[in-house]
Amino acid sequence: MMATAAAAANLPCLPQTLKANNPKGRHKVITWERKTKSPSLTACYCSLSETSPLFRAAKHTIDTYIKSGMVIGLGSGQASAMAIKYLGHQIRAGAFKHILGIPTSVVSASEAAKAGIPLGELGNSSQDRFLQIDFAFDDVDIIEERTLISVIGCQRLQGEESIIQEKLVLSMADQLVFMVTKNQYKRGLEGSVPVVIESLNWLETAEEIDDLFLGDAEVWRRPSIGHADPLGGDFPLVTSEGHNILDVIFTSPIATLAEVAESLEKVDGVVEHGVVSKFPCKAIVASESGLSIVDNIPTNAVGGV
């Protein structure tokens, strides 16, 4: 059985040029390279705290994909917080009109309210499933090269957050962009996958998952305070829906996230998990040298979120 995790990143307004690269025709990568700063941009939305590659990813996301009249899924995490703040600035500046934000979490709702973004919400009715979300952006903890299958909820999840809500918003988006750093975009994946489980008989569910990944992972229940132990501690985390979280911590490289998700979905007591697979989607991979925009591959696309 297994342990838990912690937090992550920050960024300016720079003119950029595009270069397209499609070496084998298998996926499209567009590289943005930074140029020298133009004096005409001194009045733009920049500050000393916004000097990291992730801010450039957030700014590019809003400037490139958002249009007036859109319903937008507002992600959770540091890059998403910067994108929300910048989106609010652009709305106040008159760049966008009639925007409606659908938050993926309590935190993103709070950030959006502070930024002045009009908000809607997903309720529990079946009608909510037919709400059109034109575009969504989000952070992820790790993302698989080319397939863009990713993991959410490893680090930032607290009791008031919801993997279920976050995945629902992402699944309903016509277009989806993940904003990540270069070290989160990997071929050989390591780390943990959170699993939302029914709190009743949780130990049986944990043992079944442990058997699934025997020798490759440990499974611990996430605590609300203090440290986890194999039995989940005296104060297990309870989600807003009344569920517990198991952290499946892989001690050997993860072969494919798609197989992990498929295996977890067959276990009784599993309500949801942190693996997100969505086609089509893009990843904006931020590094000090610029931004790379990657599309996932049709042949590797796996179902919905």
Tab-separated table of C-alpha atoms in Angstrom:
chain	number	residue	atom	x	y	z
A	1	MET	CA	0.000	0.000	0.000
A	2	MET	CA	0.974	3.789	-0.504
A	3	ALA	CA	1.611	7.614	0.159
A	4	THR	CA	0.397	11.110	-0.932
A	5	ALA	CA	1.785	14.362	-2.651
A	6	ALA	CA	2.207	18.283	-2.646
A	7	ALA	CA	2.240	21.509	-4.986
A	8	ALA	CA	3.706	23.459	-8.199
A	9	ALA	CA	4.543	26.848	-10.759
A	10	ASN	CA	4.321	30.974	-12.313
A	11	LEU	CA	4.694	34.230	-15.948
A	12	PRO	CA	5.060	37.759	-19.331
A	13	CYS	CA	3.843	39.318	-22.522
A	14	LEU	CA	6.293	38.495	-25.279
A	15	PRO	CA	5.805	38.611	-29.040
A	16	GLN	CA	6.250	35.116	-30.458
A	17	THR	CA	6.686	33.403	-33.817
A	18	LEU	CA	5.336	30.054	-34.982
A	19	LYS	CA	7.232	27.114	-36.389
A	20	ALA	CA	5.402	23.941	-37.407
A	21	ASN	CA	6.991	20.527	-37.038
A	22	ASN	CA	5.408	17.264	-38.121
A	23	PRO	CA	8.327	14.859	-38.540
A	24	LYS	CA	6.520	11.558	-39.050
A	25	GLY	CA	2.979	12.730	-39.669
A	26	ARG	CA	1.937	11.113	-36.404
A	27	HIS	CA	1.286	14.191	-34.378
A	28	LYS	CA	1.551	17.906	-34.845
A	29	VAL	CA	3.907	19.997	-32.732
A	30	ILE	CA	3.979	23.767	-33.062
A	31	THR	CA	6.895	25.497	-31.346
A	32	TRP	CA	6.655	29.081	-30.141
A	33	GLU	CA	9.982	30.825	-29.636
A	34	ARG	CA	10.381	33.963	-27.546
A	35	LYS	CA	11.616	37.136	-29.224
A	36	THR	CA	12.809	40.365	-27.686
A	37	LYS	CA	10.228	42.378	-25.833
A	38	SER	CA	8.529	45.141	-27.821
A	39	PRO	CA	8.224	48.633	-26.246
A	40	SER	CA	4.613	48.716	-27.470
A	41	LEU	CA	3.743	45.954	-25.017
A	42	THR	CA	4.694	47.809	-21.848
A	43	ALA	CA	1.040	48.520	-21.030
A	44	CYS	CA	-0.014	44.891	-21.430
A	45	TYR	CA	-0.942	42.490	-18.656
A	46	CYS	CA	2.520	41.869	-17.188
A	47	SER	CA	4.050	42.014	-13.728
A	48	LEU	CA	7.243	40.864	-12.070
A	49	SER	CA	5.445	37.813	-10.668
A	50	GLU	CA	4.381	36.744	-14.181
A	51	THR	CA	7.760	35.748	-15.539
A	52	SER	CA	7.483	31.948	-15.790
A	53	PRO	CA	6.836	29.738	-18.821
A	54	LEU	CA	3.470	28.706	-17.343
A	55	PHE	CA	2.174	32.270	-17.552
A	56	ARG	CA	3.088	32.376	-21.231
A	57	ALA	CA	1.159	29.108	-21.657
A	58	ALA	CA	-1.839	30.591	-19.820
A	59	LYS	CA	-1.737	33.816	-21.841
A	60	HIS	CA	-1.373	31.943	-25.131
A	61	THR	CA	-4.351	29.739	-24.225
A	62	ILE	CA	-6.646	32.724	-23.629
A	63	ASP	CA	-5.395	34.800	-26.568
A	64	THR	CA	-5.540	31.903	-29.045
A	65	TYR	CA	-8.606	29.853	-28.195
A	66	ILE	CA	-11.129	32.117	-26.446
A	67	LYS	CA	-13.770	33.999	-28.427
A	68	SER	CA	-16.689	36.189	-27.351
A	69	GLY	CA	-19.877	34.296	-26.553
A	70	MET	CA	-18.116	31.141	-25.352
A	71	VAL	CA	-18.974	28.926	-22.388
A	72	ILE	CA	-15.583	28.056	-20.881
A	73	GLY	CA	-14.550	25.303	-18.471
A	74	LEU	CA	-12.211	26.890	-15.925
A	75	GLY	CA	-9.497	24.508	-14.758
A	76	SER	CA	-7.820	24.028	-11.401
A	77	GLY	CA	-4.155	24.539	-10.585
A	78	GLN	CA	-1.494	27.197	-10.915
A	79	ALA	CA	-1.526	27.682	-14.699
A	80	SER	CA	-5.340	27.683	-14.677
A	81	ALA	CA	-5.366	30.328	-11.945
A	82	MET	CA	-3.134	32.536	-14.110
A	83	ALA	CA	-5.349	31.906	-17.151
A	84	ILE	CA	-8.459	32.808	-15.141
A	85	LYS	CA	-6.858	36.016	-13.882
A	86	TYR	CA	-5.721	36.999	-17.384
A	87	LEU	CA	-9.143	36.131	-18.859
A	88	GLY	CA	-10.795	38.415	-16.300
A	89	HIS	CA	-8.381	41.195	-17.245
A	90	GLN	CA	-9.201	40.772	-20.940
A	91	ILE	CA	-12.957	40.787	-20.258
A	92	ARG	CA	-12.619	44.056	-18.311
A	93	ALA	CA	-10.519	45.476	-21.144
A	94	GLY	CA	-13.331	44.693	-23.609
A	95	ALA	CA	-11.467	41.979	-25.548
A	96	PHE	CA	-14.253	39.447	-24.884
A	97	LYS	CA	-17.990	39.786	-24.374
A	98	HIS	CA	-20.698	37.387	-23.167
A	99	ILE	CA	-18.290	34.884	-21.606
A	100	LEU	CA	-19.668	32.329	-19.134
A	101	GLY	CA	-17.277	30.299	-16.973
A	102	ILE	CA	-18.002	26.797	-15.644
A	103	PRO	CA	-15.569	26.106	-12.771
A	104	THR	CA	-14.025	22.684	-12.247
A	105	SER	CA	-13.555	23.276	-8.525
A	106	VAL	CA	-14.362	25.498	-5.561
A	107	VAL	CA	-10.950	27.136	-5.964
A	108	SER	CA	-11.415	27.927	-9.670
A	109	ALA	CA	-14.887	29.346	-8.888
A	110	SER	CA	-13.329	31.613	-6.258
A	111	GLU	CA	-10.526	32.722	-8.634
A	112	ALA	CA	-13.070	33.455	-11.375
A	113	ALA	CA	-15.317	35.461	-9.045
A	114	LYS	CA	-12.330	37.592	-7.995
A	115	ALA	CA	-11.405	38.083	-11.672
A	116	GLY	CA	-14.942	39.230	-12.514
A	117	ILE	CA	-15.806	36.318	-14.822
A	118	PRO	CA	-19.570	35.562	-14.951
A	119	LEU	CA	-20.146	32.024	-13.673
A	120	GLY	CA	-22.576	29.199	-14.345
A	121	GLU	CA	-22.522	25.826	-12.649
A	122	LEU	CA	-23.283	22.194	-13.320
A	123	GLY	CA	-26.071	20.808	-11.161
A	124	ASN	CA	-27.208	17.217	-10.797
A	125	SER	CA	-29.954	17.120	-13.406
A	126	SER	CA	-29.644	15.177	-16.644
A	127	GLN	CA	-30.110	18.500	-18.495
A	128	ASP	CA	-26.679	19.573	-17.296
A	129	ARG	CA	-25.176	16.857	-19.474
A	130	PHE	CA	-26.464	18.730	-22.538
A	131	LEU	CA	-24.881	22.067	-21.595
A	132	GLN	CA	-22.484	23.032	-24.351
A	133	ILE	CA	-19.035	23.919	-23.071
A	134	ASP	CA	-17.185	25.390	-26.026
A	135	PHE	CA	-13.688	25.265	-24.587
A	136	ALA	CA	-11.945	24.188	-21.363
A	137	PHE	CA	-8.420	24.537	-20.003
A	138	ASP	CA	-6.845	22.738	-17.074
A	139	ASP	CA	-3.642	21.787	-15.261
A	140	VAL	CA	-2.593	18.161	-14.936
A	141	ASP	CA	-0.068	16.393	-12.716
A	142	ILE	CA	1.497	14.285	-15.476
A	143	ILE	CA	0.662	13.833	-19.161
A	144	GLU	CA	1.601	11.014	-21.499
A	145	GLU	CA	3.528	11.944	-24.642
A	146	ARG	CA	1.495	11.865	-27.874
A	147	THR	CA	-1.680	10.307	-26.442
A	148	LEU	CA	-2.087	13.266	-24.029
A	149	ILE	CA	-3.740	10.931	-21.526
A	150	SER	CA	-3.126	12.612	-18.187
A	151	VAL	CA	-3.587	12.414	-14.427
A	152	ILE	CA	-5.327	15.006	-12.244
A	153	GLY	CA	-5.928	15.218	-8.494
A	154	CYS	CA	-2.562	13.969	-7.205
A	155	GLN	CA	-1.472	17.174	-5.556
A	156	ARG	CA	-4.065	19.894	-5.258
A	157	LEU	CA	-7.113	17.867	-4.200
A	158	GLN	CA	-8.608	18.909	-0.872
A	159	GLY	CA	-11.903	17.946	0.763
A	160	GLU	CA	-13.872	20.642	-1.058
A	161	GLU	CA	-12.424	19.705	-4.484
A	162	SER	CA	-13.889	17.071	-6.773
A	163	ILE	CA	-12.232	14.838	-9.370
A	164	ILE	CA	-15.784	13.915	-10.426
A	165	GLN	CA	-16.747	17.538	-11.166
A	166	GLU	CA	-13.440	18.335	-12.857
A	167	LYS	CA	-13.662	15.345	-15.197
A	168	LEU	CA	-17.315	16.066	-15.991
A	169	VAL	CA	-16.504	19.619	-17.126
A	170	LEU	CA	-13.556	18.394	-19.216
A	171	SER	CA	-15.640	15.652	-20.824
A	172	MET	CA	-18.299	18.168	-21.917
A	173	ALA	CA	-15.858	20.557	-23.616
A	174	ASP	CA	-15.773	20.709	-27.409
A	175	GLN	CA	-12.134	21.821	-27.235
A	176	LEU	CA	-9.689	21.067	-24.418
A	177	VAL	CA	-6.207	22.389	-23.643
A	178	PHE	CA	-3.860	21.231	-20.897
A	179	MET	CA	-1.132	23.626	-19.739
A	180	VAL	CA	1.957	21.801	-18.461
A	181	THR	CA	5.663	22.232	-17.882
A	182	LYS	CA	8.205	20.260	-19.874
A	183	ASN	CA	8.955	17.916	-16.959
A	184	GLN	CA	5.255	16.936	-16.708
A	185	TYR	CA	5.131	15.833	-20.365
A	186	LYS	CA	6.690	12.366	-20.326
A	187	ARG	CA	7.012	9.080	-22.143
A	188	GLY	CA	7.995	6.929	-19.141
A	189	LEU	CA	5.454	7.868	-16.476
A	190	GLU	CA	6.001	7.642	-12.738
A	191	GLY	CA	4.032	8.758	-9.712
A	192	SER	CA	0.543	8.134	-8.397
A	193	VAL	CA	-3.045	7.915	-9.605
A	194	PRO	CA	-5.865	9.032	-7.262
A	195	VAL	CA	-8.958	6.844	-7.117
A	196	VAL	CA	-12.321	8.003	-5.729
A	197	ILE	CA	-13.981	5.124	-3.860
A	198	GLU	CA	-17.104	4.492	-1.827
A	199	SER	CA	-16.242	4.957	1.837
A	200	LEU	CA	-18.273	1.910	2.884
A	201	ASN	CA	-16.106	-1.237	2.676
A	202	TRP	CA	-13.209	0.898	1.462
A	203	LEU	CA	-10.621	-1.617	2.658
A	204	GLU	CA	-11.981	-4.346	0.370
A	205	THR	CA	-11.750	-1.967	-2.586
A	206	ALA	CA	-8.194	-0.988	-1.611
A	207	GLU	CA	-7.138	-4.633	-1.355
A	208	GLU	CA	-8.613	-5.446	-4.759
A	209	ILE	CA	-6.743	-2.527	-6.344
A	210	ASP	CA	-3.596	-3.604	-4.505
A	211	ASP	CA	-3.948	-7.068	-6.066
A	212	LEU	CA	-4.382	-5.495	-9.519
A	213	PHE	CA	-0.997	-3.782	-9.358
A	214	LEU	CA	0.804	-6.262	-7.095
A	215	GLY	CA	4.537	-5.604	-7.166
A	216	ASP	CA	4.102	-2.372	-9.155
A	217	ALA	CA	2.250	-0.069	-6.748
A	218	GLU	CA	1.228	0.576	-3.158
A	219	VAL	CA	-2.299	1.685	-2.210
A	220	TRP	CA	-2.968	4.008	0.720
A	221	ARG	CA	-6.080	5.909	1.718
A	222	ARG	CA	-5.554	9.681	1.690
A	223	PRO	CA	-5.843	11.455	5.062
A	224	SER	CA	-7.489	14.831	5.661
A	225	ILE	CA	-4.782	15.770	8.172
A	226	GLY	CA	-1.461	14.275	9.191
A	227	HIS	CA	0.236	11.491	7.273
A	228	ALA	CA	-1.234	8.514	5.479
A	229	ASP	CA	-0.580	4.991	6.662
A	230	PRO	CA	-1.612	1.688	5.058
A	231	LEU	CA	-4.963	1.777	6.871
A	232	GLY	CA	-5.742	5.379	6.010
A	233	GLY	CA	-5.148	7.008	9.370
A	234	ASP	CA	-7.735	8.178	11.886
A	235	PHE	CA	-8.900	11.119	9.717
A	236	PRO	CA	-9.406	9.980	6.117
A	237	LEU	CA	-10.154	12.603	3.490
A	238	VAL	CA	-13.874	12.786	2.670
A	239	THR	CA	-14.702	14.427	-0.667
A	240	SER	CA	-17.609	16.806	-1.227
A	241	GLU	CA	-19.612	13.810	-2.466
A	242	GLY	CA	-18.850	11.773	0.673
A	243	HIS	CA	-16.231	9.480	-0.858
A	244	ASN	CA	-12.661	8.551	0.122
A	245	ILE	CA	-9.520	8.861	-2.004
A	246	LEU	CA	-6.998	6.094	-2.536
A	247	ASP	CA	-3.555	6.997	-3.856
A	248	VAL	CA	-2.187	4.246	-6.084
A	249	ILE	CA	1.542	4.982	-5.908
A	250	PHE	CA	3.491	3.258	-8.629
A	251	THR	CA	6.894	1.911	-7.617
A	252	SER	CA	7.778	0.950	-11.207
A	253	PRO	CA	7.145	2.865	-14.469
A	254	ILE	CA	3.521	2.974	-15.630
A	255	ALA	CA	3.194	1.068	-18.919
A	256	THR	CA	0.154	2.975	-20.210
A	257	LEU	CA	-2.343	5.153	-18.397
A	258	ALA	CA	-5.147	3.805	-20.602
A	259	GLU	CA	-4.602	0.287	-19.190
A	260	VAL	CA	-4.502	1.624	-15.619
A	261	ALA	CA	-7.835	3.402	-16.154
A	262	GLU	CA	-9.443	0.339	-17.748
A	263	SER	CA	-8.354	-1.887	-14.851
A	264	LEU	CA	-9.601	0.533	-12.185
A	265	GLU	CA	-13.012	0.892	-13.805
A	266	LYS	CA	-13.652	-2.840	-13.372
A	267	VAL	CA	-13.241	-2.738	-9.569
A	268	ASP	CA	-16.388	-2.672	-7.419
A	269	GLY	CA	-16.457	0.383	-5.172
A	270	VAL	CA	-14.485	2.617	-7.568
A	271	VAL	CA	-16.521	5.759	-8.283
A	272	GLU	CA	-13.980	7.665	-10.403
A	273	HIS	CA	-10.232	7.997	-10.934
A	274	GLY	CA	-7.778	10.714	-11.900
A	275	VAL	CA	-6.906	9.427	-15.381
A	276	VAL	CA	-8.237	11.760	-18.098
A	277	SER	CA	-8.405	10.630	-21.726
A	278	LYS	CA	-10.015	12.994	-24.210
A	279	PHE	CA	-9.908	13.246	-27.971
A	280	PRO	CA	-9.296	15.692	-29.468
A	281	CYS	CA	-7.227	17.839	-27.119
A	282	LYS	CA	-4.001	19.827	-27.070
A	283	ALA	CA	-1.163	20.217	-24.602
A	284	ILE	CA	0.720	23.489	-24.312
A	285	VAL	CA	4.126	22.452	-23.007
A	286	ALA	CA	5.975	25.356	-21.395
A	287	SER	CA	9.737	25.635	-21.023
A	288	GLU	CA	12.255	28.464	-20.662
A	289	SER	CA	12.913	28.344	-24.427
A	290	GLY	CA	9.257	28.757	-25.417
A	291	LEU	CA	5.983	26.873	-25.878
A	292	SER	CA	5.268	23.654	-27.779
A	293	ILE	CA	1.678	22.939	-28.792
A	294	VAL	CA	0.977	19.211	-29.204
A	295	ASP	CA	-2.165	17.554	-30.614
A	296	ASN	CA	-3.041	14.007	-29.569
A	297	ILE	CA	-3.086	11.232	-32.157
A	298	PRO	CA	-6.390	9.831	-33.499
A	299	THR	CA	-5.099	6.251	-33.445
A	300	ASN	CA	-4.192	6.540	-29.765
A	301	ALA	CA	-7.320	8.378	-28.625
A	302	VAL	CA	-9.116	6.472	-25.883
A	303	GLY	CA	-12.836	7.119	-25.418
A	304	GLY	CA	-13.990	10.135	-23.437
A	305	VAL	CA	-12.951	11.612	-20.133
